[in-house]
XYZ file of N, CA, C and O in Angstrom:
328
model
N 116.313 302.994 164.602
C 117.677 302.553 164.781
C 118.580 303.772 164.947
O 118.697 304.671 164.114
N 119.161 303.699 166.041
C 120.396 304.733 165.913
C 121.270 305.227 164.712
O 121.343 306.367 164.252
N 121.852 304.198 164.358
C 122.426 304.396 163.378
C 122.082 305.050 162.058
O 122.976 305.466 161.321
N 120.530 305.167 161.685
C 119.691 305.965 161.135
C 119.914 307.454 161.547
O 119.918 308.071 160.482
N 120.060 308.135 162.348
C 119.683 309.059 163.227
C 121.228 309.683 162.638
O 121.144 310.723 161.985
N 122.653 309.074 162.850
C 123.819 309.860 162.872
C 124.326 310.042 161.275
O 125.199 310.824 160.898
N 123.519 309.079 160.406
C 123.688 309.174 158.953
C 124.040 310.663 158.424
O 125.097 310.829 157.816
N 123.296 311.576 158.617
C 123.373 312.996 158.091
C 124.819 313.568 158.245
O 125.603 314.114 157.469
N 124.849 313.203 159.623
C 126.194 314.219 160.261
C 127.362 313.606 159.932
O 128.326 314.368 159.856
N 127.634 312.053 159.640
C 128.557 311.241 159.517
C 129.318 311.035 158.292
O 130.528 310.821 158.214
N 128.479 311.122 157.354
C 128.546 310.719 156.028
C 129.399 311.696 154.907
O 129.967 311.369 153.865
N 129.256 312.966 155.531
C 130.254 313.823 154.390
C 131.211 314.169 155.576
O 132.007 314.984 155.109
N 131.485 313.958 156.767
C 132.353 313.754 157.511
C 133.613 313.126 157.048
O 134.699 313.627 156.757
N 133.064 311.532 157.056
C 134.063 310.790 156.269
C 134.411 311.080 155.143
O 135.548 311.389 154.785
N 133.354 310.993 154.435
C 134.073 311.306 152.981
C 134.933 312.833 152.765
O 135.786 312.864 151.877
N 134.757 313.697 153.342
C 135.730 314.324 153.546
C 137.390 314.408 154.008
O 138.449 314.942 153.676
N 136.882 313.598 154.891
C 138.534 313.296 156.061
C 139.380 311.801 155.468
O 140.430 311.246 155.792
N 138.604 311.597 154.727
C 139.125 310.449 154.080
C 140.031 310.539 152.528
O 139.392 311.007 151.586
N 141.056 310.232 152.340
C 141.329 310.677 151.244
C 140.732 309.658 150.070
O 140.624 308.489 150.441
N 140.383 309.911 148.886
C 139.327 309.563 147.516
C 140.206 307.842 147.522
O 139.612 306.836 147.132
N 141.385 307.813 147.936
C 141.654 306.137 147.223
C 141.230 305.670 147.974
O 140.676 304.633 147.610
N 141.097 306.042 149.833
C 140.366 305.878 150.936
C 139.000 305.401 151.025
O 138.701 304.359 151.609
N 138.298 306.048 150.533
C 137.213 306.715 151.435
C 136.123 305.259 151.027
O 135.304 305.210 151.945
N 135.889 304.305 150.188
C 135.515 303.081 150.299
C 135.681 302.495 151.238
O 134.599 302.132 151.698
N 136.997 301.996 152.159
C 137.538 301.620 152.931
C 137.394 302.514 154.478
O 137.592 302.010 155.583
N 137.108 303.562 154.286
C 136.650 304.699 155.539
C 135.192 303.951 155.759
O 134.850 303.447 156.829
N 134.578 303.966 154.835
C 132.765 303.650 154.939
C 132.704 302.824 155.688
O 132.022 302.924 156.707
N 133.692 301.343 155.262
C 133.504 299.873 155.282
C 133.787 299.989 157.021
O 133.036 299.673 157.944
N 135.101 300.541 157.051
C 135.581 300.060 158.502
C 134.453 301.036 159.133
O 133.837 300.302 159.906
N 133.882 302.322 159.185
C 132.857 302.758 159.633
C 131.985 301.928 160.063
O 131.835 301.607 161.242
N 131.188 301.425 158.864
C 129.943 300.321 159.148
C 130.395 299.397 160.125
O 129.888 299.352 161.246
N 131.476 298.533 159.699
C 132.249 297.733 160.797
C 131.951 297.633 162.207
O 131.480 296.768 162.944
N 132.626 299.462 162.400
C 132.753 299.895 163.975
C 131.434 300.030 164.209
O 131.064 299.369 165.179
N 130.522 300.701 163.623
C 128.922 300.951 164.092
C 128.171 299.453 164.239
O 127.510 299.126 165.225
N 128.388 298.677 163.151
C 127.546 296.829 163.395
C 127.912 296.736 164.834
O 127.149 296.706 165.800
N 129.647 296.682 164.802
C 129.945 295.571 165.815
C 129.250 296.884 167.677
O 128.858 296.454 168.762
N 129.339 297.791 167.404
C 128.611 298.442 168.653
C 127.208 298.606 168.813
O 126.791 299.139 169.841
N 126.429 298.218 167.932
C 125.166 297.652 168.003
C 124.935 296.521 168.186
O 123.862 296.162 168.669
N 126.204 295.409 167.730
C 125.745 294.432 168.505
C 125.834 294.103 169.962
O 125.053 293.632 170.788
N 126.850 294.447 169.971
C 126.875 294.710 172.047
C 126.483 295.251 172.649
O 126.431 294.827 173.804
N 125.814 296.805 172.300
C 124.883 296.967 173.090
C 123.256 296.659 172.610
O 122.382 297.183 173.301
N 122.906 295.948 171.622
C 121.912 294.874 171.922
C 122.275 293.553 172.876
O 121.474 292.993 173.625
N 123.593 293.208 172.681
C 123.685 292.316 174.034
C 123.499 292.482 175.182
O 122.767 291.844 175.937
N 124.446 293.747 175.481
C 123.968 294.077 176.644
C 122.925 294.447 177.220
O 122.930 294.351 178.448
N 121.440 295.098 176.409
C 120.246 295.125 176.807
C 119.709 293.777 176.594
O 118.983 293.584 177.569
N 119.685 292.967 176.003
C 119.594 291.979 176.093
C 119.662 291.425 177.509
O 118.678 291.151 178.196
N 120.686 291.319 177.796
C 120.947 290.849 178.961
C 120.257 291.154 180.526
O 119.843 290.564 181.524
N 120.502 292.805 179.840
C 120.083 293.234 181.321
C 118.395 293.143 181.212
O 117.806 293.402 182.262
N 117.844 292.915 180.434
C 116.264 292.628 180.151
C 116.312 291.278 180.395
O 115.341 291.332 181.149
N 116.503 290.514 180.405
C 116.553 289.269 181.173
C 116.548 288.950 182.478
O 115.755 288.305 183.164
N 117.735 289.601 182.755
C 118.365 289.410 184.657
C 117.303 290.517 185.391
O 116.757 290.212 186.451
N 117.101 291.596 184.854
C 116.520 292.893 185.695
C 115.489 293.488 185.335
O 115.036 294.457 185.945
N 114.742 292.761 183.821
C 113.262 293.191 183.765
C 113.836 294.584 182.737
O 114.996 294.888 182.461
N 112.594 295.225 182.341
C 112.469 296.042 181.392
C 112.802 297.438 182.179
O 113.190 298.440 181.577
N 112.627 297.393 183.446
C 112.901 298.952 184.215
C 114.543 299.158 183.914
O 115.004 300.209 183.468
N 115.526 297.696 184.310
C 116.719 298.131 184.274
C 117.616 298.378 182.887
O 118.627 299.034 182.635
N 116.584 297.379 181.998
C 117.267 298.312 180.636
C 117.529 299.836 180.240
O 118.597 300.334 179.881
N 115.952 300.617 180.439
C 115.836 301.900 180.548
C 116.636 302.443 181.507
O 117.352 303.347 181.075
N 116.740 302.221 182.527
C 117.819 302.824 183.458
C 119.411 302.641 183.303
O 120.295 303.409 183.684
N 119.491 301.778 182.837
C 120.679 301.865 181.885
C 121.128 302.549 180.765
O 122.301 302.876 180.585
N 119.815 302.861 179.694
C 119.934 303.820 178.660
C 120.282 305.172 179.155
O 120.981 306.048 178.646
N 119.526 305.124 180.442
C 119.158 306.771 181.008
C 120.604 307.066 181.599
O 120.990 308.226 181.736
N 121.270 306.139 181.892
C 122.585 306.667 182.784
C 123.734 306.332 181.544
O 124.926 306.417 181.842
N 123.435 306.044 180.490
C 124.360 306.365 179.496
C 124.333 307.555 178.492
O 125.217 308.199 177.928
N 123.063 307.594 178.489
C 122.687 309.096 177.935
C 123.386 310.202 178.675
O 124.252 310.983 178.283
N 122.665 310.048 180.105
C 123.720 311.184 181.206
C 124.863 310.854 180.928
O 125.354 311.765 180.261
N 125.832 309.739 181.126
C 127.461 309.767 180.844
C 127.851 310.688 178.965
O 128.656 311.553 178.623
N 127.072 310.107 178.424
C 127.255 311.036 177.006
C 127.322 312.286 177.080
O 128.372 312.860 176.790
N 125.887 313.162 177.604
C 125.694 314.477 177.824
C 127.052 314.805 179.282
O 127.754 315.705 178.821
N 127.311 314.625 179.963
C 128.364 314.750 180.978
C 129.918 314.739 180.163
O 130.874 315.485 180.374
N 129.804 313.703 179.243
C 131.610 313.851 178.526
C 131.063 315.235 177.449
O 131.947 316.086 177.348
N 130.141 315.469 176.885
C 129.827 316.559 175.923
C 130.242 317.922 176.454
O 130.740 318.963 176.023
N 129.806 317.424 177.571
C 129.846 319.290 178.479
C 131.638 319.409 178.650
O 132.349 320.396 178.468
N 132.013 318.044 179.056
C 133.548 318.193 179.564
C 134.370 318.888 178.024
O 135.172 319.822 177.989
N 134.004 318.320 177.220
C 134.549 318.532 176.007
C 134.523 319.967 175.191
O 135.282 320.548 174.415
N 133.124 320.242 175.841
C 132.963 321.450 175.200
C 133.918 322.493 176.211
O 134.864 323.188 175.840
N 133.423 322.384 177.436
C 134.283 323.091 178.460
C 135.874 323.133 178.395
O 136.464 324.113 178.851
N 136.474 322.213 177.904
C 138.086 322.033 177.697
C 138.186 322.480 176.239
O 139.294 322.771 175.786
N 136.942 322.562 175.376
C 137.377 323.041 173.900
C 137.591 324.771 174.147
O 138.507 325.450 173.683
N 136.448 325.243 175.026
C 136.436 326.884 175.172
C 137.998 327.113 176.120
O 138.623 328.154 175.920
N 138.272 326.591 176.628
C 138.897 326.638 177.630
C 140.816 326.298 177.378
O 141.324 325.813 178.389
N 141.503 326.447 176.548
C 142.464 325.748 176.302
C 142.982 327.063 176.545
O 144.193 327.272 176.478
């Protein structure tokens, strides 16, 4: 599960940036935002594994991965760059 994977990096993130009367309420709406985007994009593979077979799921992962790595570079490039 993804969400397994970002645990490390996430977790004293929040609880950091969160202030202590907070930071219960940081977690919650966290989990929140992470459920509800796992569930849509299980819908959406879902879906597209239905209509387009198992090739177009993966090809979908693969061109969101590239859009991820593509905004990373932009980001990093405008972070060096200001």
């Amino acid at each position: 599960q993804a969400g397994v994977l970002l645990r490390p990096a996430t977790v004293p993130q929040i609880a950091d940036t969160a202030p202590p009367s907070l930071r219960a309420t940081a977690f919650g709406l966290f989990n929140l935002i992470t459920g509800i985007a796992l569930f849509g994009a299980s819908l959406l593979a879902g879906a597209l594994w239905e209509t387009g077979g198992p090739a177009s799921t993966f090809v979908a992962g693969a061109g969101f991965a590239a859009l991820t790595a593509l905004g990373l570079l932009v980001l990093v490039y405008h972070g060096k760059h200001k």
